Short mmCIF file of C-alpha atoms and ligand atoms in Angstrom, two decimals:
data_model
loop_
_atom_site.label_atom_id
_atom_site.label_comp_id
_atom_site.label_asym_id
_atom_site.label_seq_id
_atom_site.Cartn_x
_atom_site.Cartn_y
_atom_site.Cartn_z
CA UNK N 1 -12.55 17.42 24.72
CA UNK N 2 -16.14 16.27 25.24
CA UNK N 3 -16.47 12.52 25.82
CA UNK N 4 -18.23 10.77 22.98
CA UNK N 5 -20.25 7.56 22.83
CA UNK N 6 -18.81 4.64 20.86
CA UNK N 7 -21.33 2.01 19.88
CA UNK N 8 -21.27 -1.49 18.42
CA UNK N 9 -21.84 -1.68 14.67
CA UNK N 10 -24.14 -4.59 13.91
CA UNK N 11 -26.01 -5.24 10.67
CA UNK N 12 -25.32 -1.71 9.44
CA UNK N 13 -26.63 0.01 12.60
CA UNK N 14 -24.96 1.56 15.64
CA UNK N 15 -26.23 -0.29 18.73
CA UNK N 16 -26.24 0.67 22.44
CA UNK N 17 -26.10 -2.07 25.02
CA UNK N 18 -26.79 -0.17 28.25
CA UNK N 19 -23.39 -1.25 29.64
CA UNK N 20 -20.62 1.29 29.20
CA UNK N 21 -16.91 1.34 29.93
CA UNK N 22 -14.62 4.37 29.84
CA UNK N 23 -11.88 5.01 27.32
CA UNK N 24 -9.14 7.32 28.64
CA UNK N 25 -6.63 9.30 26.59
CA UNK N 26 -3.15 7.85 27.20
CA UNK N 27 -1.50 11.32 27.29
CA UNK N 28 -3.52 12.90 30.12
CA UNK N 29 -5.74 10.17 31.53
CA UNK N 30 -8.97 12.06 30.78
CA UNK N 31 -12.06 10.10 29.78
CA UNK N 32 -12.54 10.77 26.06
CA UNK N 33 -15.29 8.27 25.32
CA UNK N 34 -17.65 5.79 26.85
CA UNK N 35 -17.91 2.56 24.97
CA UNK N 36 -20.97 0.29 24.74
CA UNK N 37 -19.84 -3.16 25.84
CA UNK N 38 -21.20 -6.06 23.81
CA UNK N 39 -22.46 -9.08 25.71
CA UNK N 40 -23.33 -12.55 24.43
CA UNK N 41 -26.57 -11.29 22.83
CA UNK N 42 -24.84 -8.57 20.78
CA UNK N 43 -22.01 -10.85 19.71
CA UNK N 44 -24.59 -13.42 18.64
CA UNK N 45 -26.54 -10.75 16.72
CA UNK N 46 -23.36 -9.64 14.94
CA UNK N 47 -22.39 -13.19 13.96
CA UNK N 48 -25.94 -13.91 12.72
CA UNK N 49 -25.96 -10.69 10.68
CA UNK N 50 -22.61 -11.67 9.17
CA UNK N 51 -23.88 -15.16 8.34
CA UNK N 52 -27.02 -13.82 6.68
CA UNK N 53 -25.00 -11.33 4.66
CA UNK N 54 -23.05 -14.23 3.14
CA UNK N 55 -26.15 -15.40 1.30
CA UNK N 56 -27.46 -11.89 0.57
CA UNK N 57 -26.30 -9.43 -2.08
CA UNK N 58 -22.69 -9.66 -0.86
CA UNK N 59 -22.52 -13.38 -1.62
CA UNK N 60 -23.81 -12.78 -5.14
CA UNK N 61 -21.48 -9.91 -5.99
CA UNK N 62 -19.11 -10.56 -8.89
CA UNK N 63 -15.42 -10.31 -7.98
CA UNK N 64 -15.09 -7.20 -10.17
CA UNK N 65 -17.86 -5.46 -8.19
CA UNK N 66 -16.33 -6.49 -4.89
CA UNK N 67 -13.04 -5.03 -6.08
CA UNK N 68 -14.78 -1.74 -6.95
CA UNK N 69 -16.34 -1.68 -3.49
CA UNK N 70 -12.97 -2.18 -1.78
CA UNK N 71 -11.55 0.71 -3.80
CA UNK N 72 -14.55 2.81 -2.76
CA UNK N 73 -13.84 1.97 0.91
CA UNK N 74 -10.20 3.05 0.48
CA UNK N 75 -11.24 6.30 -1.20
CA UNK N 76 -13.75 7.05 1.55
CA UNK N 77 -11.05 6.44 4.18
CA UNK N 78 -8.89 8.96 2.29
CA UNK N 79 -11.80 11.43 2.29
CA UNK N 80 -12.26 10.93 6.06
CA UNK N 81 -8.47 10.89 6.58
CA UNK N 82 -8.39 13.49 9.37
CA UNK N 83 -11.25 11.79 11.25
CA UNK N 84 -9.23 8.57 11.34
CA UNK N 85 -6.12 10.50 12.37
CA UNK N 86 -8.04 12.03 15.25
CA UNK N 87 -9.47 8.65 16.32
CA UNK N 88 -6.01 7.07 16.33
CA UNK N 89 -4.28 10.04 17.99
CA UNK N 90 -6.74 10.15 20.87
CA UNK N 91 -6.93 6.37 21.30
CA UNK N 92 -3.17 5.72 21.06
CA UNK N 93 -1.66 9.09 22.00
CA UNK N 94 1.06 8.73 19.36
CA UNK N 95 2.39 11.66 17.28
CA UNK N 96 0.08 12.80 14.50
CA UNK N 97 2.98 12.80 12.03
CA UNK N 98 3.49 9.05 12.58
CA UNK N 99 -0.24 8.32 12.30
CA UNK N 100 -0.54 10.41 9.11
CA UNK N 101 2.47 8.70 7.62
CA UNK N 102 1.84 5.08 8.70
CA UNK N 103 -1.48 4.07 10.31
CA UNK N 104 -4.08 5.75 8.16
CA UNK N 105 -2.47 5.49 4.69
CA UNK N 106 -1.71 1.82 5.37
CA UNK N 107 -5.33 1.36 6.46
CA UNK N 108 -6.56 2.56 3.06
CA UNK N 109 -3.83 0.60 1.24
CA UNK N 110 -4.96 -2.60 2.95
CA UNK N 111 -8.22 -2.45 0.98
CA UNK N 112 -6.61 -1.54 -2.35
CA UNK N 113 -3.80 -4.09 -2.27
CA UNK N 114 -6.08 -7.04 -1.54
CA UNK N 115 -8.58 -5.84 -4.15
CA UNK N 116 -5.70 -6.00 -6.64
CA UNK N 117 -4.56 -9.41 -5.40
CA UNK N 118 -8.01 -11.04 -5.68
CA UNK N 119 -8.43 -9.50 -9.13
CA UNK N 120 -5.11 -10.71 -10.47
CA UNK N 121 -4.22 -14.02 -8.86
CA UNK N 122 -5.43 -17.01 -10.82
CA UNK N 123 -6.02 -20.59 -9.69
CA UNK N 124 -4.69 -23.72 -11.34
CA UNK N 125 -6.04 -25.80 -14.22
CA UNK N 126 -5.11 -29.38 -15.19
CA UNK N 127 -6.04 -31.49 -18.20
CA UNK N 128 -6.19 -35.16 -17.42
CA UNK N 129 -6.17 -38.29 -19.59
CA UNK N 130 -8.90 -40.91 -18.98
CA UNK N 131 -9.10 -44.57 -20.16
CA UNK N 132 -11.94 -43.79 -22.61
CA UNK N 133 -9.71 -41.26 -24.34
CA UNK N 134 -12.10 -38.35 -23.81
CA UNK N 135 -10.26 -36.87 -20.85
CA UNK N 136 -11.22 -34.59 -17.99
CA UNK N 137 -10.60 -31.00 -17.00
CA UNK N 138 -9.79 -29.86 -13.48
CA UNK N 139 -9.92 -26.32 -12.24
CA UNK N 140 -9.89 -24.74 -8.79
CA UNK N 141 -12.26 -22.11 -7.45
CA UNK N 142 -11.59 -19.93 -4.42
CA UNK N 143 -14.45 -19.95 -1.94
CA UNK N 144 -14.80 -17.65 1.08
CA UNK N 145 -14.57 -19.32 4.49
CA UNK N 146 -17.73 -17.67 5.83
CA UNK N 147 -17.85 -15.46 8.93
CA UNK N 148 -14.34 -14.45 10.02
CA UNK N 149 -13.74 -13.23 13.59
CA UNK N 150 -11.07 -10.51 13.64
CA UNK N 151 -9.49 -10.00 17.09
CA UNK N 152 -7.26 -6.93 17.25
CA UNK N 153 -4.65 -5.43 19.60
CA UNK N 154 -4.30 -1.79 20.63
CA UNK N 155 -0.98 -0.93 19.01
CA UNK N 156 -1.50 0.45 15.47
CA UNK N 157 -5.22 -0.33 15.76
CA UNK N 158 -6.44 0.85 12.36
CA UNK N 159 -3.51 -0.55 10.39
CA UNK N 160 -3.69 -3.98 12.05
CA UNK N 161 -7.49 -4.26 11.85
CA UNK N 162 -7.66 -3.40 8.14
CA UNK N 163 -4.73 -5.76 7.48
CA UNK N 164 -7.25 -8.52 8.30
CA UNK N 165 -10.56 -6.95 7.20
CA UNK N 166 -9.21 -5.94 3.75
CA UNK N 167 -8.26 -9.45 2.58
CA UNK N 168 -11.18 -11.12 4.39
CA UNK N 169 -13.67 -8.96 2.46
CA UNK N 170 -11.68 -9.18 -0.78
CA UNK N 171 -12.12 -12.95 -0.58
CA UNK N 172 -15.89 -12.64 -0.12
CA UNK N 173 -16.11 -13.35 3.61
CA UNK N 174 -18.05 -11.32 6.13
CA UNK N 175 -16.42 -10.17 9.37
CA UNK N 176 -17.07 -9.47 13.01
CA UNK N 177 -14.29 -7.31 14.43
CA UNK N 178 -13.45 -7.14 18.13
CA UNK N 179 -11.11 -4.17 18.50
CA UNK N 180 -9.03 -3.85 21.63
CA UNK N 181 -10.90 -2.36 24.57
CA UNK N 182 -8.13 0.27 24.64
CA UNK N 183 -8.69 1.47 21.05
CA UNK N 184 -12.32 1.27 19.97
CA UNK N 185 -12.65 4.39 17.82
CA UNK N 186 -11.23 3.62 14.37
CA UNK N 187 -13.15 0.34 14.06
CA UNK N 188 -16.37 2.11 14.98
CA UNK N 189 -15.65 4.85 12.45
CA UNK N 190 -15.05 2.30 9.71
CA UNK N 191 -18.74 1.34 10.02
CA UNK N 192 -19.63 4.83 8.76
CA UNK N 193 -17.33 4.29 5.78
CA UNK N 194 -18.98 0.95 4.98
CA UNK N 195 -22.45 2.51 5.05
CA UNK N 196 -21.33 5.52 3.01
CA UNK N 197 -20.08 3.39 0.11
CA UNK N 198 -23.00 0.94 0.19
CA UNK N 199 -21.38 -2.19 1.63
CA UNK N 200 -24.38 -4.45 2.32
CA UNK N 201 -25.58 -4.65 5.92
CA UNK N 202 -23.99 -7.35 8.00
CA UNK N 203 -20.81 -7.67 5.91
CA UNK N 204 -18.76 -5.64 8.42
CA UNK N 205 -19.65 -5.70 12.13
CA UNK N 206 -17.89 -4.41 15.23
CA UNK N 207 -18.41 -5.58 18.81
CA UNK N 208 -16.67 -3.79 21.66
CA UNK N 209 -15.43 -5.17 24.94
CA UNK N 210 -12.81 -7.22 26.70
CA UNK N 211 -11.19 -10.64 26.13
CA UNK N 212 -11.70 -13.48 28.60
CA UNK N 213 -15.32 -14.20 29.53
CA UNK N 214 -16.34 -11.16 27.50
CA UNK N 215 -16.87 -10.07 23.87
CA UNK N 216 -13.55 -11.56 22.65
CA UNK N 217 -14.23 -15.00 24.05
CA UNK N 218 -17.93 -14.90 23.14
CA UNK N 219 -16.89 -14.25 19.56
CA UNK N 220 -14.08 -16.81 19.27
CA UNK N 221 -16.22 -19.56 20.84
CA UNK N 222 -19.29 -18.76 18.72
CA UNK N 223 -20.16 -21.90 16.71
CA UNK N 224 -21.19 -19.90 13.63
CA UNK N 225 -17.74 -18.30 13.29
CA UNK N 226 -15.88 -20.10 10.50
CA UNK N 227 -12.32 -18.87 11.12
CA UNK N 228 -10.41 -16.63 13.52
CA UNK N 229 -7.66 -14.19 12.67
CA UNK N 230 -5.84 -12.68 15.63
CA UNK N 231 -3.07 -10.23 16.44
CA UNK N 232 -1.92 -9.87 20.02
CA UNK N 233 0.03 -11.54 22.80
CA UNK N 234 1.23 -15.12 22.45
CA UNK N 235 -0.63 -16.19 25.60
CA UNK N 236 -3.92 -14.88 24.18
CA UNK N 237 -3.18 -16.57 20.85
CA UNK N 238 -2.86 -19.89 22.65
CA UNK N 239 -6.25 -19.34 24.35
CA UNK N 240 -7.79 -18.53 20.97
CA UNK N 241 -6.29 -21.65 19.44
CA UNK N 242 -7.94 -23.70 22.16
CA UNK N 243 -11.27 -21.99 21.42
CA UNK N 244 -10.83 -22.70 17.70
CA UNK N 245 -10.29 -26.41 18.36
CA UNK N 246 -14.03 -26.75 18.97
CA UNK N 247 -15.40 -27.10 15.47
CA UNK N 248 -11.83 -27.50 14.08
CA UNK N 249 -11.73 -23.93 12.76
CA UNK N 250 -8.67 -22.40 11.07
CA UNK N 251 -6.66 -19.72 12.87
CA UNK N 252 -4.13 -17.15 11.75
CA UNK N 253 -2.10 -15.87 14.68
CA UNK N 254 0.25 -12.87 14.67
CA UNK N 255 1.79 -12.71 18.13
CA UNK N 256 4.52 -11.31 20.33
CA UNK N 257 8.21 -10.79 19.67
CA UNK N 258 11.57 -10.11 21.31
CA UNK N 259 13.28 -8.82 18.23
CA UNK N 260 17.04 -8.50 17.88
CA UNK N 261 18.92 -5.88 15.90
CA UNK N 262 22.39 -7.02 14.81
CA UNK N 263 24.88 -4.26 14.15
CA UNK N 264 28.18 -5.20 12.52
CA UNK N 265 31.25 -2.96 12.77
CA UNK N 266 31.20 -2.52 8.97
CA UNK N 267 27.71 -0.94 9.01
CA UNK N 268 26.79 2.53 7.79
CA UNK N 269 26.97 3.89 11.34
CA UNK N 270 24.55 6.81 11.00
CA UNK N 271 21.94 4.70 9.19
CA UNK N 272 22.23 1.99 11.84
CA UNK N 273 21.75 4.52 14.63
CA UNK N 274 18.80 6.17 12.92
CA UNK N 275 17.15 2.81 12.16
CA UNK N 276 17.78 1.40 15.63
CA UNK N 277 16.39 4.50 17.35
CA UNK N 278 13.24 4.15 15.24
CA UNK N 279 12.92 0.42 15.83
CA UNK N 280 13.30 0.88 19.60
CA UNK N 281 11.17 3.97 20.13
CA UNK N 282 8.59 4.33 17.33
CA UNK N 283 5.05 4.24 18.76
CA UNK N 284 6.68 4.40 22.23
CA UNK N 285 8.15 0.93 21.65
CA UNK N 286 4.71 -0.58 21.10
CA UNK N 287 5.35 -2.14 17.69
CA UNK N 288 5.40 -5.92 17.45
CA UNK N 289 8.34 -5.64 15.04
CA UNK N 290 10.24 -3.24 17.32
CA UNK N 291 13.71 -3.97 18.68
CA UNK N 292 14.31 -4.80 22.36
CA UNK N 293 17.70 -6.56 22.01
CA UNK N 294 20.55 -4.82 20.21
CA UNK N 295 23.72 -6.84 19.49
CA UNK N 296 26.63 -4.57 18.54
CA UNK N 297 30.04 -5.82 17.32
CA UNK N 298 32.61 -4.99 19.95
CA UNK N 299 34.86 -2.52 18.02
CA UNK N 300 31.97 -0.04 17.69
CA UNK N 301 30.11 -0.94 20.89
CA UNK N 302 31.00 2.11 23.03
CA UNK N 303 30.52 4.57 20.18
CA UNK N 304 27.17 2.99 19.27
CA UNK N 305 25.88 3.04 22.87
CA UNK N 306 26.76 6.71 23.28
CA UNK N 307 25.02 7.61 20.01
CA UNK N 308 21.93 5.67 21.09
CA UNK N 309 22.02 7.45 24.45
CA UNK N 310 22.14 10.82 22.71
CA UNK N 311 19.20 9.84 20.49
CA UNK N 312 17.13 8.51 23.40
CA UNK N 313 17.78 11.60 25.49
CA UNK N 314 16.91 13.86 22.56
CA UNK N 315 13.49 12.28 22.09
CA UNK N 316 10.80 14.89 22.58
CA UNK N 317 7.78 13.66 24.52
CA UNK N 318 4.48 15.48 24.14
CA UNK N 319 0.91 15.64 22.97
CA UNK N 320 0.08 13.88 19.68
CA UNK N 321 -1.10 16.98 17.82
CA UNK N 322 2.13 18.91 18.57
CA UNK N 323 4.32 18.66 15.42
CA UNK N 324 7.46 18.76 17.60
CA UNK N 325 6.48 15.54 19.42
CA UNK N 326 8.71 12.56 18.63
CA UNK N 327 7.25 10.08 21.10
CA UNK N 328 3.91 9.67 22.88
CA UNK N 329 2.97 7.80 26.05
CA UNK N 330 2.26 4.11 26.60
CA UNK N 331 -1.31 3.00 25.96
CA UNK N 332 -2.52 2.84 29.60
CA UNK N 333 -1.54 3.02 33.25
CA UNK N 334 -1.79 -0.79 33.46
CA UNK N 335 0.67 -1.18 30.62
CA UNK N 336 2.94 1.45 32.19
CA UNK N 337 2.96 -0.57 35.44
CA UNK N 338 4.10 -3.58 33.42
CA UNK N 339 6.84 -1.66 31.59
CA UNK N 340 8.04 0.04 34.79
CA UNK N 341 8.19 -3.36 36.51
CA UNK N 342 10.77 -4.36 33.87
CA UNK N 343 12.64 -1.07 34.38
CA UNK N 344 12.90 -2.10 38.06
CA UNK N 345 13.87 -5.69 37.27
CA UNK N 346 16.66 -4.45 34.99
CA UNK N 347 18.22 -2.44 37.83
CA UNK N 348 17.74 -5.29 40.30
CA UNK N 349 19.53 -7.62 37.89
CA UNK N 350 22.50 -5.22 37.80
CA UNK N 351 21.94 -3.39 34.50
CA UNK N 352 23.72 -0.14 33.75
CA UNK N 353 21.03 2.41 32.91
CA UNK N 354 22.54 4.32 29.99
CA UNK N 355 19.48 6.48 29.32
CA UNK N 356 16.07 6.95 30.92
CA UNK N 357 14.96 4.21 33.27
CA UNK N 358 11.96 5.92 34.85
CA UNK N 359 9.05 8.33 34.51
CA UNK N 360 9.69 11.70 32.85
CA UNK N 361 8.71 14.95 34.49
CA UNK N 362 5.79 16.10 32.35
CA UNK N 363 3.89 19.42 32.50
CA UNK N 364 0.91 19.48 34.90
CA UNK N 365 -1.67 19.01 32.13
CA UNK N 366 -0.04 15.71 31.10
CA UNK N 367 0.78 14.32 34.54
CA UNK N 368 -2.15 11.87 34.36
CA UNK N 369 -0.71 10.26 31.21
CA UNK N 370 1.10 6.91 30.94
CA UNK N 371 4.54 8.41 30.28
CA UNK N 372 7.84 6.56 30.52
CA UNK N 373 11.34 7.55 29.50
CA UNK N 374 12.99 6.02 26.45
CA UNK N 375 15.47 3.65 28.07
CA UNK N 376 18.75 2.00 27.14
CA UNK N 377 20.52 -0.61 29.27
CA UNK N 378 23.84 -2.41 29.05
CA UNK N 379 25.54 -4.86 31.40
CA UNK N 380 23.10 -7.79 31.24
CA UNK N 381 23.40 -11.05 29.31
CA UNK N 382 21.10 -13.19 27.19
CA UNK N 383 19.77 -15.09 30.18
CA UNK N 384 18.36 -12.04 31.93
CA UNK N 385 14.60 -11.58 31.96
CA UNK N 386 15.20 -8.27 30.14
CA UNK N 387 16.72 -10.17 27.20
CA UNK N 388 14.10 -12.91 27.13
CA UNK N 389 10.61 -11.47 27.73
CA UNK N 390 8.64 -9.07 25.56
CA UNK N 391 8.34 -5.74 27.43
CA UNK N 392 6.54 -3.77 24.69
CA UNK N 393 7.89 -0.42 25.80
CA UNK N 394 10.48 2.13 24.56
CA UNK N 395 13.52 0.23 25.82
CA UNK N 396 16.39 -1.91 24.64
CA UNK N 397 19.21 -3.93 26.11
CA UNK N 398 22.47 -3.39 24.18
CA UNK N 399 25.01 -6.24 24.25
CA UNK N 400 28.42 -6.65 22.58
CA UNK N 401 29.39 -9.61 20.36
CA UNK N 402 32.62 -10.82 18.76
CA UNK N 403 31.74 -13.04 15.80
CA UNK N 404 29.03 -13.66 13.25
CA UNK N 405 28.55 -17.24 14.38
CA UNK N 406 28.19 -16.16 18.00
CA UNK N 407 25.62 -13.46 17.31
CA UNK N 408 23.46 -15.76 15.17
CA UNK N 409 23.38 -18.32 17.96
CA UNK N 410 22.53 -15.68 20.58
CA UNK N 411 19.88 -13.91 18.52
CA UNK N 412 18.19 -17.25 17.85
CA UNK N 413 18.29 -18.32 21.49
CA UNK N 414 14.79 -17.01 22.21
CA UNK N 415 11.23 -18.38 22.24
CA UNK N 416 10.08 -15.69 19.83
CA UNK N 417 10.97 -15.22 16.16
CA UNK N 418 9.16 -12.31 14.59
CA UNK N 419 11.66 -9.90 13.02
CA UNK N 420 15.28 -8.81 12.94
CA UNK N 421 17.23 -5.87 11.54
CA UNK N 422 20.76 -6.58 10.32
CA UNK N 423 23.12 -3.64 9.77
CA UNK N 424 26.15 -4.36 7.58
CA UNK N 425 27.70 -3.23 4.29
CA UNK N 426 29.07 -6.74 3.57
CA UNK N 427 26.70 -8.24 1.01
CA UNK N 428 27.62 -11.87 1.58
CA UNK N 429 27.30 -11.50 5.31
CA UNK N 430 23.88 -9.84 4.92
CA UNK N 431 22.59 -12.86 2.98
CA UNK N 432 24.22 -15.35 5.35
CA UNK N 433 22.85 -13.80 8.52
CA UNK N 434 19.39 -13.11 7.07
CA UNK N 435 19.24 -16.78 6.06
CA UNK N 436 20.31 -18.05 9.47
CA UNK N 437 18.11 -15.97 11.76
CA UNK N 438 14.93 -17.76 12.88
CA UNK N 439 12.33 -15.07 12.15
CA UNK N 440 9.44 -14.26 9.84
CA UNK N 441 11.04 -11.04 8.53
CA UNK N 442 14.74 -10.23 8.27
CA UNK N 443 15.49 -6.64 7.32
CA UNK N 444 18.91 -5.68 6.04
CA UNK N 445 19.89 -2.02 6.48
CA UNK N 446 16.27 -1.02 7.16
CA UNK N 447 13.39 -1.56 9.52
CA UNK N 448 9.59 -1.55 9.03
CA UNK N 449 9.90 -1.39 5.25
CA UNK N 450 6.84 -3.35 4.16
CA UNK N 451 5.70 -4.45 0.73
CA UNK N 452 2.18 -5.70 1.39
CA UNK N 453 2.51 -8.41 -1.27
CA UNK N 454 5.17 -10.25 0.77
CA UNK N 455 4.53 -12.94 3.42
CA UNK N 456 4.11 -11.57 6.93
CA UNK N 457 4.12 -13.64 10.10
CA UNK N 458 6.23 -15.00 12.90
CA UNK N 459 8.45 -18.02 13.47
CA UNK N 460 8.42 -19.99 16.74
CA UNK N 461 6.04 -18.47 19.33
CA UNK N 462 5.58 -15.27 17.28
CA UNK N 463 2.92 -16.69 15.01
CA UNK N 464 1.15 -19.34 13.04
CA UNK N 465 0.51 -18.85 9.34
CA UNK N 466 1.43 -16.09 6.92
CA UNK N 467 -0.65 -13.19 5.63
CA UNK N 468 0.15 -10.64 2.91
CA UNK N 469 -0.37 -10.81 -0.85
CA UNK N 470 -1.37 -14.23 -2.10
CA UNK N 471 -0.71 -15.72 1.36
CA UNK N 472 -3.76 -13.88 2.69
CA UNK N 473 -5.84 -15.56 -0.01
CA UNK N 474 -4.55 -18.89 1.24
CA UNK N 475 -5.96 -18.18 4.69
CA UNK N 476 -9.20 -16.36 3.82
CA UNK N 477 -10.37 -18.78 1.13
CA UNK N 478 -10.75 -22.46 0.63
CA UNK N 479 -9.90 -23.95 -2.76
CA UNK N 480 -12.50 -26.19 -4.35
CA UNK N 481 -11.48 -28.56 -7.15
CA UNK N 482 -14.01 -28.96 -9.96
CA UNK N 483 -13.41 -32.06 -12.13
CA UNK N 484 -15.30 -32.27 -15.43
CA UNK N 485 -15.32 -35.52 -17.37
CA UNK N 486 -15.55 -34.79 -21.07
P1 NAD X 1 -3.74 -8.99 23.85
O1 NAD X 1 -3.42 -10.39 23.48
O2 NAD X 1 -3.80 -8.65 25.28
O3 NAD X 1 -5.15 -8.55 23.23
C1 NAD X 1 -5.43 -8.65 21.86
C2 NAD X 1 -6.92 -8.80 21.66
O4 NAD X 1 -7.35 -10.07 22.15
C3 NAD X 1 -7.76 -7.75 22.38
O5 NAD X 1 -8.82 -7.35 21.54
C4 NAD X 1 -8.28 -8.53 23.58
O6 NAD X 1 -9.48 -8.00 24.10
C5 NAD X 1 -8.49 -9.88 22.97
N1 NAD X 1 -8.50 -11.00 23.92
C6 NAD X 1 -7.82 -11.13 25.07
N2 NAD X 1 -8.08 -12.34 25.65
C7 NAD X 1 -8.94 -12.99 24.82
C8 NAD X 1 -9.58 -14.27 24.87
N3 NAD X 1 -9.36 -15.14 25.87
N4 NAD X 1 -10.41 -14.60 23.87
C9 NAD X 1 -10.62 -13.75 22.83
N5 NAD X 1 -10.07 -12.52 22.75
C10 NAD X 1 -9.22 -12.14 23.73
O7 NAD X 1 -2.67 -8.09 23.07
P2 NAD X 1 -2.47 -6.50 23.20
O8 NAD X 1 -1.89 -6.23 24.55
O9 NAD X 1 -3.70 -5.82 22.77
O10 NAD X 1 -1.37 -6.23 22.06
C11 NAD X 1 0.00 -6.29 22.26
C12 NAD X 1 0.57 -7.63 21.82
O11 NAD X 1 0.29 -7.83 20.44
C13 NAD X 1 2.08 -7.72 21.92
O12 NAD X 1 2.42 -9.00 22.41
C14 NAD X 1 2.56 -7.57 20.48
O13 NAD X 1 3.81 -8.13 20.18
C15 NAD X 1 1.46 -8.27 19.75
N6 NAD X 1 1.40 -7.85 18.36
C16 NAD X 1 1.81 -8.72 17.38
C17 NAD X 1 1.79 -8.32 16.04
C18 NAD X 1 2.25 -9.24 14.94
O14 NAD X 1 2.00 -8.94 13.79
N7 NAD X 1 2.88 -10.34 15.23
C19 NAD X 1 1.34 -7.04 15.71
C20 NAD X 1 0.94 -6.18 16.74
C21 NAD X 1 0.97 -6.61 18.05
#
């Protein structure tokens, strides 16, 4: 594959900067693109363009016209579907079937759903008595925040970026997106979509580069940025919150997790195995909602572990365009070093390696890729580093439990609180446990089933704020009260 050039998208134009960094394919390590790194000047130009666009035609567009434009963006994404698939496959290295089923359709849906929300959700109205008997009327108007900085991670890049850009634009804001340095392509491609459907210049901008002392920090510390929406690691979220304190700007933070699956002996066994294999290994374990702790009720523990082992060992690793591929590589060699360091720590702590535990033997053409084996451990407790820290790889620690009360306490004994998956056929228990687990999303007998109208976010150190449906409007707009004395 010939390396391509990926440029910043500022004020409707693709911009070089003269400073390039390489993007490598995760599956073979080959350079697939060079990316123009934005410095302070380009970030400033993007923010200024976004600010000017607020008062230009975009700011004057009626909600109905904005809604039409968001639908046009979604339709153009559908028309360019395979281009987005290719961008995501080569950036992430994950199987095409997953990207066709999840990333790209959800990317288009993120524009449609928030177009529908802004069109249909009303604000409040109050009639008020006054001493002169004539009264007053109060109504609320939703106003955009202004320029929203969108800081994105590398896992599910298109889905997670549009999850922020869709509602931000629906609410009338303009955006400057900083995609992850690992996954620049889909964001750059979205600029072409914006131009094709006639989104005014400056409404959508993309700056490429790194985080600290680079494009990410230049953007989040820019005084003309009105709000910051972020998805990524908890540590980075904390740094962004500090940056947002200057100017007292609002933040929405979707951060890390150490999610528990809870499998009761009365579960539908096959469904629980299928769901747990997906939640541990989808996207090579690089899903914020993925499972890294599996609590299994003791009577089915051995049977469950051997079924998980069989599933993990049956996982077919390969290139993203091969329809037989079930799992791709990790995003980069750096991330592989991190994941493998946990594989080592698990053994040092005395874990039993049930499946995987190392680097798979790949064909010569893929040896330069960031491959790791899907891995299952037993034999460690809740206090081990493997049970406490987010690894973000295709691995899980499986632990037995004896009672509902015990497993709730253990699942909650963690700094994170993003998601859980509860597997049981006992209806009362499902409600009880879902109510007691400290997370933003509790799935019962499923995983990753998402209705985009529902609140999404994390408890504890997994997040601040909720997005999704009307909750996104709460973040991306400010309500103004208009009071009219009659
Ligand atoms: P990361 O925090 O390393 O990077 C995310 C983004 O922040 C990148 O664009 C990066 O360049 C930028 N960045 C880094 N430092 C910055 C700084 N000081 N100022 C401004 N920008 C900065 O995260 P990652 O490794 O790309 O993604 C994986 C993490 O994301 C995992 O922890 C995962 O759980 C989390 N995640 C959470 C959700 C969720 O919805 N809660 C979804 C997906 C991923």
